[in-house]
Short mmCIF file of C-alpha atoms and ligand atoms in Angstrom, two decimals:
data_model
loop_
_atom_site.label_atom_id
_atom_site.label_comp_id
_atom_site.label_asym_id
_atom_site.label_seq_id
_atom_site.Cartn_x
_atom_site.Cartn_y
_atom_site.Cartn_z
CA UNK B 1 29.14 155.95 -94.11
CA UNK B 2 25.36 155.54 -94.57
CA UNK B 3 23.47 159.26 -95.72
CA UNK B 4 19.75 159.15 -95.82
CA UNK B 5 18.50 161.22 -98.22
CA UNK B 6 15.18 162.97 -98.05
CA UNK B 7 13.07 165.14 -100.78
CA UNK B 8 9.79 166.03 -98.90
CA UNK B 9 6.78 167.63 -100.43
CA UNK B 10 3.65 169.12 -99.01
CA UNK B 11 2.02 165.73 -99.01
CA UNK B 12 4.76 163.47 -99.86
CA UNK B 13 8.74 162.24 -98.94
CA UNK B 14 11.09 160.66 -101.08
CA UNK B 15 13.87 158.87 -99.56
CA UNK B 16 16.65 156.73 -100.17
CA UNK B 17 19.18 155.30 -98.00
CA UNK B 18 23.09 155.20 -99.85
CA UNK B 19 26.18 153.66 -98.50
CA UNK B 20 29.27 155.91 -99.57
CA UNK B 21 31.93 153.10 -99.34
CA UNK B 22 30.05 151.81 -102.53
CA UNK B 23 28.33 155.27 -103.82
CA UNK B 24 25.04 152.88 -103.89
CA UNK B 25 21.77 153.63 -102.52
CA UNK B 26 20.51 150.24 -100.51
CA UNK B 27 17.25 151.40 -99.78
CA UNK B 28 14.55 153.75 -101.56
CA UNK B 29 10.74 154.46 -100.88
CA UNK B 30 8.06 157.51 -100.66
CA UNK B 31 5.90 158.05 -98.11
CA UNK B 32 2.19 159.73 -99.45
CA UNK B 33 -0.60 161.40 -98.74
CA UNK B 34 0.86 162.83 -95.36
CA UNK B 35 -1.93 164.45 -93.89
CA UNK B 36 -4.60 162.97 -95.77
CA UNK B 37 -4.60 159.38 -95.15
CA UNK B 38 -0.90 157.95 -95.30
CA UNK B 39 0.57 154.88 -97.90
CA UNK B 40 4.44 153.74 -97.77
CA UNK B 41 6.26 152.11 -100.49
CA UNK B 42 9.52 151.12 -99.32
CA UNK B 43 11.96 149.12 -101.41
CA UNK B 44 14.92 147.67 -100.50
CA UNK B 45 17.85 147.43 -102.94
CA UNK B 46 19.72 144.69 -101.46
CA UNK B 47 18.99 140.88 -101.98
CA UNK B 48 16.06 139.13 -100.61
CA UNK B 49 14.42 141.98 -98.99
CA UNK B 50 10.79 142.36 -100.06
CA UNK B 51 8.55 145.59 -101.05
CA UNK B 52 6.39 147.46 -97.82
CA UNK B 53 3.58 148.85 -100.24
CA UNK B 54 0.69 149.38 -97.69
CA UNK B 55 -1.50 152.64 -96.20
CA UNK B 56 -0.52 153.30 -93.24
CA UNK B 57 -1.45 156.05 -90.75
CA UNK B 58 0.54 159.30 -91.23
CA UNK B 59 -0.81 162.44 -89.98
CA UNK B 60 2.53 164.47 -90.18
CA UNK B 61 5.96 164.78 -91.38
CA UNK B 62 7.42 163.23 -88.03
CA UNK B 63 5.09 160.17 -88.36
CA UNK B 64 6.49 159.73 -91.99
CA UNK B 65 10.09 159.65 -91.14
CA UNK B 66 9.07 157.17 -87.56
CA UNK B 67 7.98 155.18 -90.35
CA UNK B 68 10.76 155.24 -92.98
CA UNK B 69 13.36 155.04 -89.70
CA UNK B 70 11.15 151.66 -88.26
CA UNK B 71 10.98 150.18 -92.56
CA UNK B 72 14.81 151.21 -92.90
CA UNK B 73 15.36 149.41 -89.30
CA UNK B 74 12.97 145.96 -89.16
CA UNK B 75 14.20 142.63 -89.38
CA UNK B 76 11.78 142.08 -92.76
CA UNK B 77 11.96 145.02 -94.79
CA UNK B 78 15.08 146.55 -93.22
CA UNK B 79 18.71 147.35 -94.48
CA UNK B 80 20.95 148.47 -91.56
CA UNK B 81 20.35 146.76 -87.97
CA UNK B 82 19.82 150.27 -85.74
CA UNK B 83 19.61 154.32 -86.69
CA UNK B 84 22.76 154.57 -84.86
CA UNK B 85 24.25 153.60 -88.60
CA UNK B 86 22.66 156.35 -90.10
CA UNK B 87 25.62 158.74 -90.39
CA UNK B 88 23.67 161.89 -91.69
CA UNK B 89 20.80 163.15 -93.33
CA UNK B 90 20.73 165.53 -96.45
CA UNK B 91 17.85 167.19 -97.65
CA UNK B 92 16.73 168.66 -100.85
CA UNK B 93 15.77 172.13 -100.10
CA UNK B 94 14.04 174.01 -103.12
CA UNK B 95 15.14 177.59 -102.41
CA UNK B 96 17.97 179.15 -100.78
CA UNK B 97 17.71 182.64 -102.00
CA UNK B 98 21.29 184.68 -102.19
CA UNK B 99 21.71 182.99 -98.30
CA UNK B 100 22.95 179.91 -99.56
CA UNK B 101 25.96 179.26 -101.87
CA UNK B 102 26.64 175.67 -100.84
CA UNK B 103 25.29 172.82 -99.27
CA UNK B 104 25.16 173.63 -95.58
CA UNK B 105 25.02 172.05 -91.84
CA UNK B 106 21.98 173.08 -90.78
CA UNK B 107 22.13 174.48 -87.26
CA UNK B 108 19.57 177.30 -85.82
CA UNK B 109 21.04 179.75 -88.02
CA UNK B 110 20.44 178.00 -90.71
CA UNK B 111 16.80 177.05 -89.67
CA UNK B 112 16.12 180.95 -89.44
CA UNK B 113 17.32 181.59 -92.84
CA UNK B 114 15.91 179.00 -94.56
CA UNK B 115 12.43 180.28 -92.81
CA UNK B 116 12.98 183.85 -94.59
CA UNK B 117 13.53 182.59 -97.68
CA UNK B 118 9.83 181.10 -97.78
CA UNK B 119 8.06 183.79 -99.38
CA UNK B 120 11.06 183.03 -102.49
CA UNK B 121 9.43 179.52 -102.97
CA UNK B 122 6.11 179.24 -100.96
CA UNK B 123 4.79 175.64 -101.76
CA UNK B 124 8.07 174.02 -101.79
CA UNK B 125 10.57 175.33 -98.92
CA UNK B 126 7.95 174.96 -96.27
CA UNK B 127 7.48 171.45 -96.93
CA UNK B 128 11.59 171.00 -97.18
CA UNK B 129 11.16 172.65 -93.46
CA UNK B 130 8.66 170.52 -92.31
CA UNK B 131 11.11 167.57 -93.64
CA UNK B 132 13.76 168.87 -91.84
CA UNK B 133 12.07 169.45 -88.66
CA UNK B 134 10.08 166.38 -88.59
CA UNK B 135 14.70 164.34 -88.90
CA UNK B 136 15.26 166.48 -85.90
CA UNK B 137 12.30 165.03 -83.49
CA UNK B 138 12.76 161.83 -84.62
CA UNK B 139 16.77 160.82 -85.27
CA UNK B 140 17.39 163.48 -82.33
CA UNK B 141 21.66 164.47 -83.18
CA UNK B 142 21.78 162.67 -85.77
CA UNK B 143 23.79 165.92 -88.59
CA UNK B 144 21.61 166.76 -91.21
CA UNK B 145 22.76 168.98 -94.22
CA UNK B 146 20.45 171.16 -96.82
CA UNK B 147 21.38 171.12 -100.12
CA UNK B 148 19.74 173.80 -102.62
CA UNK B 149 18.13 173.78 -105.89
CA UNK B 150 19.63 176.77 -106.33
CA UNK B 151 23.16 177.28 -105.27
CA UNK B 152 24.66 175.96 -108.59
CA UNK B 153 23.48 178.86 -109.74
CA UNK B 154 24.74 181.20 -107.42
CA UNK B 155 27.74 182.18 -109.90
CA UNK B 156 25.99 183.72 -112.13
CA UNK B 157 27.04 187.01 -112.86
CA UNK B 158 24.54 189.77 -112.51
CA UNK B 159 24.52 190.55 -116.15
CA UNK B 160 22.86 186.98 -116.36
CA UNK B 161 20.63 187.26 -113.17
CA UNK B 162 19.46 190.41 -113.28
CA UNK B 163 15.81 191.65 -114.56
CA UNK B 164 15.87 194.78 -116.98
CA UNK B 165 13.30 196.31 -114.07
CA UNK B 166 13.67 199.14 -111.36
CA UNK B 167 16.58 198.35 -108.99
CA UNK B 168 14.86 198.86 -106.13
CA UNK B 169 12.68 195.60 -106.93
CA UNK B 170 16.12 193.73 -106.67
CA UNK B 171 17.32 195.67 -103.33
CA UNK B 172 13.76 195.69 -101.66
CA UNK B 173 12.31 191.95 -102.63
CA UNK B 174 15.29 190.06 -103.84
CA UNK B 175 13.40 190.00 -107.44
CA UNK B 176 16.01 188.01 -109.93
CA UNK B 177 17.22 184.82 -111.89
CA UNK B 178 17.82 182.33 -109.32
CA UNK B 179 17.68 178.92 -111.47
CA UNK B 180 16.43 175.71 -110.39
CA UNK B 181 17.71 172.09 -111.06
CA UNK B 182 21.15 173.04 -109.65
CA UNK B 183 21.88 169.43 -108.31
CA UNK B 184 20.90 168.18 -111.68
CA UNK B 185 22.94 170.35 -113.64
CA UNK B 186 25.54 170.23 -110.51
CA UNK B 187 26.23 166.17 -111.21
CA UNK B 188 26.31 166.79 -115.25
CA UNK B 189 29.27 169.26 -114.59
CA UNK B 190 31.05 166.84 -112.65
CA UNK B 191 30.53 164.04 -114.53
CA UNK B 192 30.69 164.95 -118.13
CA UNK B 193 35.24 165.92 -117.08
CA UNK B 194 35.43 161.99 -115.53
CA UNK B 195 33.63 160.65 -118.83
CA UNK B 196 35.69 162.64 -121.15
CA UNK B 197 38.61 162.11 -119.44
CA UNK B 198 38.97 166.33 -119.72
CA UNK B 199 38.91 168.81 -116.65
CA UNK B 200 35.92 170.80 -115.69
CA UNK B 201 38.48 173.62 -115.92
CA UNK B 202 38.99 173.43 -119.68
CA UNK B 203 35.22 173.02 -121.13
CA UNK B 204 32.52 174.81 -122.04
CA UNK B 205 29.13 172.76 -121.31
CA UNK B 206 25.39 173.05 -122.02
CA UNK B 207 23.26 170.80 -119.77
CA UNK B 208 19.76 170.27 -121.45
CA UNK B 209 17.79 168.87 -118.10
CA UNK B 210 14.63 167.38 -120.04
CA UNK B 211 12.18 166.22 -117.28
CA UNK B 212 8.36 167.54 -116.44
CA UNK B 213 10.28 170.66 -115.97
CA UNK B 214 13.01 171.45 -118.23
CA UNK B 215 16.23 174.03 -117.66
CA UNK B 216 18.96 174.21 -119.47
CA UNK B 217 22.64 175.66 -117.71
CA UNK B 218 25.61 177.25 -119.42
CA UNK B 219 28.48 176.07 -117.51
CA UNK B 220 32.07 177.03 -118.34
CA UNK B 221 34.96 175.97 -115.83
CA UNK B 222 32.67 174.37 -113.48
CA UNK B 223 30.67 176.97 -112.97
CA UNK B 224 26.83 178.12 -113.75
CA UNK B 225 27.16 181.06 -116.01
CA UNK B 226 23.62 181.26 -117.72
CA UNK B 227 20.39 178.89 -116.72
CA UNK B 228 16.86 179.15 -118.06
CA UNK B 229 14.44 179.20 -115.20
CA UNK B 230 14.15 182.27 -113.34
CA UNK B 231 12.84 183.73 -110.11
CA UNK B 232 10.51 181.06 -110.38
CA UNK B 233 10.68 177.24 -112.15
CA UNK B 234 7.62 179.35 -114.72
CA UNK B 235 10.13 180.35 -117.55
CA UNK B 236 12.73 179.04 -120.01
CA UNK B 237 11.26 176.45 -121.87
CA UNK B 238 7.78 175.54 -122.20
CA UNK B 239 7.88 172.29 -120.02
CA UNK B 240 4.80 169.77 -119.17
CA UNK B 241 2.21 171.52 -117.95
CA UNK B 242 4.49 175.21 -117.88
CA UNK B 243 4.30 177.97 -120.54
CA UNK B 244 8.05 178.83 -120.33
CA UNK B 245 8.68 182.18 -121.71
CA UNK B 246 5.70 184.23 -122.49
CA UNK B 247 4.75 187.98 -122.72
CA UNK B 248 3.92 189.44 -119.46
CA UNK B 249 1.33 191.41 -121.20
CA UNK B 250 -0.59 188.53 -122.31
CA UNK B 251 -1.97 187.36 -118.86
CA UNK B 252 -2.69 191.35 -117.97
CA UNK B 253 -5.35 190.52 -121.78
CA UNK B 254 -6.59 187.17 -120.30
CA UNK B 255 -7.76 188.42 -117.23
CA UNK B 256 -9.31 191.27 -118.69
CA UNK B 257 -10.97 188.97 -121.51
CA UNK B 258 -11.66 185.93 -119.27
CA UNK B 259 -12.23 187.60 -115.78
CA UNK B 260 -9.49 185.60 -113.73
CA UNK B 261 -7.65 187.24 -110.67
CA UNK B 262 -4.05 186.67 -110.87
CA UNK B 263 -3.67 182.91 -108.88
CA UNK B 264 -6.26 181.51 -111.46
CA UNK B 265 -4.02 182.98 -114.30
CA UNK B 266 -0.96 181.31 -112.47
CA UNK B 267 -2.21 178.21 -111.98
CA UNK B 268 -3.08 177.87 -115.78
CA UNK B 269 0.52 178.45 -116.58
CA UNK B 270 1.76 176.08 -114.20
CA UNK B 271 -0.63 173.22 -114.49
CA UNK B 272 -2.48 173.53 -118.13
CA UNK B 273 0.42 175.50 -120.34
CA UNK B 274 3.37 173.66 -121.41
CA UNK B 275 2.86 170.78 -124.22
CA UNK B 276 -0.16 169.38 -122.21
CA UNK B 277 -1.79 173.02 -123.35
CA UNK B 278 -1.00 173.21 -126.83
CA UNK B 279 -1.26 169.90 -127.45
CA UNK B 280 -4.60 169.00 -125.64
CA UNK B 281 -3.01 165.15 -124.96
CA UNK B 282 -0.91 165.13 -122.62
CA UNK B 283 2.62 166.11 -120.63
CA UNK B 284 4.24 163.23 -120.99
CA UNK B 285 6.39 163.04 -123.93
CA UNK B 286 5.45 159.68 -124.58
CA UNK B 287 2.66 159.66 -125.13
CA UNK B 288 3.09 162.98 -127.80
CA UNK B 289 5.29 161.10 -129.52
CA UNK B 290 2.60 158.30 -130.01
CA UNK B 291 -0.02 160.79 -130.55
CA UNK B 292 2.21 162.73 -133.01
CA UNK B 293 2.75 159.52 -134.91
CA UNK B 294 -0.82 158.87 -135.70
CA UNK B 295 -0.99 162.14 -137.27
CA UNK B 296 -2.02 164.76 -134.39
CA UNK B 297 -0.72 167.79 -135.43
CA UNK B 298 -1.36 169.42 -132.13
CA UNK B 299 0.78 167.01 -130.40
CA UNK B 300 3.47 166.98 -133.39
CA UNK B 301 3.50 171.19 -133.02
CA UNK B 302 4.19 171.32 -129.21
CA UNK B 303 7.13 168.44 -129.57
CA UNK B 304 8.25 171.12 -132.26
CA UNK B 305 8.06 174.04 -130.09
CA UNK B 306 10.07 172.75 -127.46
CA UNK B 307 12.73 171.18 -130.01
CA UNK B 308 13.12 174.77 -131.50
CA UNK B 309 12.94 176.31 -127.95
CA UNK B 310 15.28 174.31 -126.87
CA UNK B 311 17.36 174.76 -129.36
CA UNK B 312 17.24 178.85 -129.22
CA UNK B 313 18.68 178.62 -125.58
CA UNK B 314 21.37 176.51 -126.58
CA UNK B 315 22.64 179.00 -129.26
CA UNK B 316 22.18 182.02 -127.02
CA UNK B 317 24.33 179.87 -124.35
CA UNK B 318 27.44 179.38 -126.96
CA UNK B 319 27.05 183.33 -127.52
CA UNK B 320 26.90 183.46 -123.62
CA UNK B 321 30.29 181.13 -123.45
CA UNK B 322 31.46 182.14 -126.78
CA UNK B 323 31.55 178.70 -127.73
CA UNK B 324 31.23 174.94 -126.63
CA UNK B 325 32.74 171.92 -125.86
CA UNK B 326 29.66 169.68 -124.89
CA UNK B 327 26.11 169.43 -125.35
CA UNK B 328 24.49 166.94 -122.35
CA UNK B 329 21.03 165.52 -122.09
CA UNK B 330 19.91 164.46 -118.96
CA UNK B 331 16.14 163.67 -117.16
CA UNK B 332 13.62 161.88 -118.29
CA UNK B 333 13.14 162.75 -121.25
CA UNK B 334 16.71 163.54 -122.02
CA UNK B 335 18.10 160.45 -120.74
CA UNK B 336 15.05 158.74 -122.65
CA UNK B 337 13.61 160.05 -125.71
CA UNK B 338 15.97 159.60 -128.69
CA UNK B 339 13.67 161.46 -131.30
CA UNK B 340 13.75 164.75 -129.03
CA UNK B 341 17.39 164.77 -128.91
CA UNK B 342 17.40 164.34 -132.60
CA UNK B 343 15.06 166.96 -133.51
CA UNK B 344 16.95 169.47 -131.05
CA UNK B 345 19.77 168.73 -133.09
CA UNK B 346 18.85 169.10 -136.06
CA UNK B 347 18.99 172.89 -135.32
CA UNK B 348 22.66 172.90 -134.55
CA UNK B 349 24.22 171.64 -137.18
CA UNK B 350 25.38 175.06 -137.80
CA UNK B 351 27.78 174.11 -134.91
CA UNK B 352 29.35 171.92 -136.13
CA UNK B 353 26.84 169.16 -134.05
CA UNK B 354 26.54 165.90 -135.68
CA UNK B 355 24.47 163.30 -134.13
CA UNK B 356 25.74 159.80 -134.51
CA UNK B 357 21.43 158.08 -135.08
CA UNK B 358 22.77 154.55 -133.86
CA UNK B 359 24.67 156.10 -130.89
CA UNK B 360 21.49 158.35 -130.07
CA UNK B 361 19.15 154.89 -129.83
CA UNK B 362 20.53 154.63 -126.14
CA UNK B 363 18.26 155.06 -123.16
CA UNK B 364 18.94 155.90 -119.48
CA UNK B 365 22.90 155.24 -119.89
CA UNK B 366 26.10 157.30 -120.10
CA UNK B 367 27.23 157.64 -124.17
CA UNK B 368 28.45 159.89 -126.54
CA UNK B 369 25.80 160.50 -129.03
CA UNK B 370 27.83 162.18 -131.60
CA UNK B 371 29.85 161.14 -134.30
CA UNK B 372 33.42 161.43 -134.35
CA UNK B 373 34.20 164.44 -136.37
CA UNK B 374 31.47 166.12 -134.20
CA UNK B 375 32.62 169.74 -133.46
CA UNK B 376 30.81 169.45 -130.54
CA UNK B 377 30.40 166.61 -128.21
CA UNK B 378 26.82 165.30 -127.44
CA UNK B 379 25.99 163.27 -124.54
CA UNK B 380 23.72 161.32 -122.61
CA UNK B 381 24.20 161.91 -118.98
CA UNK B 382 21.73 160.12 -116.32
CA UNK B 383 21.44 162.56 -113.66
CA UNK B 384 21.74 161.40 -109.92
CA UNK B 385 20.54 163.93 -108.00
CA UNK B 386 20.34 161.71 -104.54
CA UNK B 387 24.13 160.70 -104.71
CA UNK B 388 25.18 164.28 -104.91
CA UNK B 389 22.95 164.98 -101.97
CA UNK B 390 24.70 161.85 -100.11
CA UNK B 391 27.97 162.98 -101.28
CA UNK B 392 28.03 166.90 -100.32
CA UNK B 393 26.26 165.59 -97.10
CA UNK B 394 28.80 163.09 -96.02
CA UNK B 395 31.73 165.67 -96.98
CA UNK B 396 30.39 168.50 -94.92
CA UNK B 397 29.68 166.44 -92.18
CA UNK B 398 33.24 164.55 -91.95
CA UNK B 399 34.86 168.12 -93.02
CA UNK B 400 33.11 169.29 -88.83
CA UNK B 401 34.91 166.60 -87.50
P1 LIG L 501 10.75 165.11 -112.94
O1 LIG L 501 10.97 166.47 -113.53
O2 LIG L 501 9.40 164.94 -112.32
O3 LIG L 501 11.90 164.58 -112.11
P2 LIG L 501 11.58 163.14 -114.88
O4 LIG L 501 12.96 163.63 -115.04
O5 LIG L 501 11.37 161.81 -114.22
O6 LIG L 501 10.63 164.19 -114.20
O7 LIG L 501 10.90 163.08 -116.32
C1 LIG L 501 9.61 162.62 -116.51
C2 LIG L 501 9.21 162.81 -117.96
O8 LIG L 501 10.16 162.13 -118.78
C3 LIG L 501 7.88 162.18 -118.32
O9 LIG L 501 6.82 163.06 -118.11
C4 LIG L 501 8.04 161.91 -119.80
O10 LIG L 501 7.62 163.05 -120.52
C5 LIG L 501 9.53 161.77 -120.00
N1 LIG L 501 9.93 160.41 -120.40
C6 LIG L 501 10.26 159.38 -119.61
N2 LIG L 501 10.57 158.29 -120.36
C7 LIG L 501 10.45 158.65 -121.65
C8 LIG L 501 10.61 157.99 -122.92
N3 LIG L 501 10.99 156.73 -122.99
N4 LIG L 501 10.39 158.71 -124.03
C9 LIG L 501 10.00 159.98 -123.97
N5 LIG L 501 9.83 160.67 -122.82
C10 LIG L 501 10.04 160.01 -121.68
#
């Protein structure tokens, strides 16, 4: 069966087209600027096929997916001869709220819900909607399926998704620790049992998703227990351009002192916190590393910040387990940057963690970066957020039949 898979933004949509006899994706591309102007790169993964990387004319969501459908379709560019082979589509939806527990066929119902749960993630879900909507006028029947950022997350208990404020906030508005990254985090569950040969039942496992924004999971049996982002994708760690964890009191002083109302203040702590603020260089790891390396202290200090952050969830998510089995790195920079992993572990050797420094010079591949008589085990583990999309789509849509 052949799943297209679609993350759509405000202004952009990510796709990529996998066939599920082979678990591959055949086809990949984003469509951006929707609204502004319009540009499509479209790449297919199977021999001989060239690149589509052109502007092209798209006002609106629907135009984007005509275009993506006609690309995924044509006799050049194309990788399946008519739609009629598309089997499904699944979606990434940001923010299901408490409504969704599980990847879902999305029906009228479903449409309704996933409107009221809008004010829970403004920018993203309406765009995820628009996505949606834009499938529906243009593949007609075709089953589509929304998987959630957030329903990993959904077992937390409410000792570990509750806020310490009146109850009524939680009744009235929903206010609470939903967690993001739940496909991520989803896929390292999975796959860390078929690595280790182990199951999911039996172990106790800390995902460290390391990307532009970080969150780490506690995840024992299977299941999300603990996770670091919150109501919003603001806290936990401080990530590229996001504070992380701060004192609310501090932005109440800020805008007193500096005169901002409270969208300026949260824009600064979305888009200039993080190591890009403390630092003054940059987000991208990379290039902090290089920076740091040259003798930038700035740049050296936020890498150490978010080693030592990093490493503080990690211990409070062994007191949340009482214990663990595995310690798994995944994202960009998990998957990538060896000297991050190190210095993260160089806090845990309390643990029993041992890091095995030729193992840990991999990059973007499955290993096991710890030394044999490693209490714990550390691992790399590339996350694949798409194929879980794919998967749960084609599942729920052959379980309706
Ligand atoms: P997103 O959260 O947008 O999905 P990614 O998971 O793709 O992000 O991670 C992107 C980040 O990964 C970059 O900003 C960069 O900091 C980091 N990164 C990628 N490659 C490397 C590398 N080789 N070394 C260090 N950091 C890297």
């Amino acid at each position: 069966m052949k799943i297209l898979v679609i993350n759509a933004g405000s202004s952009s949509l990510k796709y990529q087209l996998f066939d599920l006899d082979t678990e591959k994706a055949i086809a990949k591309g984003v469509c951006e600027r929707i609204g502004i102007d319009g540009h499509l790169k479209h790449t297919p993964l199977v021999e001989g096929k060239p690149v589509f990387n052109e502007d092209i004319n798209l006002p609106t969501h629907a135009e984007a997916i005509a275009a993506v459908i006609e690309k995924l379709t044509s006799k050049e560019y194309g990788v399946v001869t008519s739609m009629s082979e598309i089997g499904a589509v699944g979606h990434r939806v940001v923010h299901g709220g408490e409504a969704f527990k599980g990847s879902v066929l999305i029906d009228s119902d479903v449409m309704a819900t996933l409107e009221e749960c809008i004010p829970l993630a403004p920018l993203h879900n309406p765009a995820n909607i628009a996505g949606i909507k834009a499938c529906a006028s243009v593949m007609g029947d075709v089953p589509q399926v929304a998987v959630f950022d957030t329903s990993f997350h959904q077992t937390m208990p409410p000792k570990a998704f509750m806020y310490a404020l009146p109850y009524k906030f939680y009744e009235e508005l929903k206010i609470r620790r939903y967690g993001f990254h739940g496909t991520s985090h989803r896929y390292v569950s999975r796959r860390v049992p078929q690595i280790l040969g182990i199951p999911g039942e039996d172990l106790k496992i800390i995902s460290c998703h390391m990307g532009n924004g970080s969150s780490i999971c506690a995840i024992s049996g299977g299941k999300s227990v603990d996770t670091s982002m919150g109501f919003t994708p603001l806290v936990g760690l401080p990530m590229g351009t996001r504070c992380g964890d701060l004192d609310n009191g501090v932005l109440q002083y800020i805008m007193h002192k500096n005169g901002y109302n409270i969208d300026e203040m949260i824009n600064i702590l979305n888009k200039q916190s993080g190591v890009l603020g403390v630092s003054g260089v940059s987000s991208d790891f990379r290039d902090l590393e290089e920076a740091a390396n040259k003798g930038d202290e700035r740049s050296a200090l936020a890498l150490e910040m978010f080693f030592y952050s990093v490493a503080k969830v990690v211990g409070s998510y062994v007191a949340a387990m009482n214990g663990v089995d595995v310690i798994a790195f995944t994202a960009g920079i998990g998957e990538n940057s060896d000297t991050t992993r190190a210095g993260i572990c160089e806090y845990l050797t309390y643990l029993g963690c041992h890091l095995d420094v030729e193992a840990n010079k991999v990059r973007g591949k499955e290993a096991i970066i710890s030394t044999p008589d490693s209490k714990v085990k550390i691992m790399v583990v590339p996350t694949n957020e798409e194929l879980v999309i794919a998967k749960d789509t084609m599942e729920i849509v052959k379980g309706r039949k």
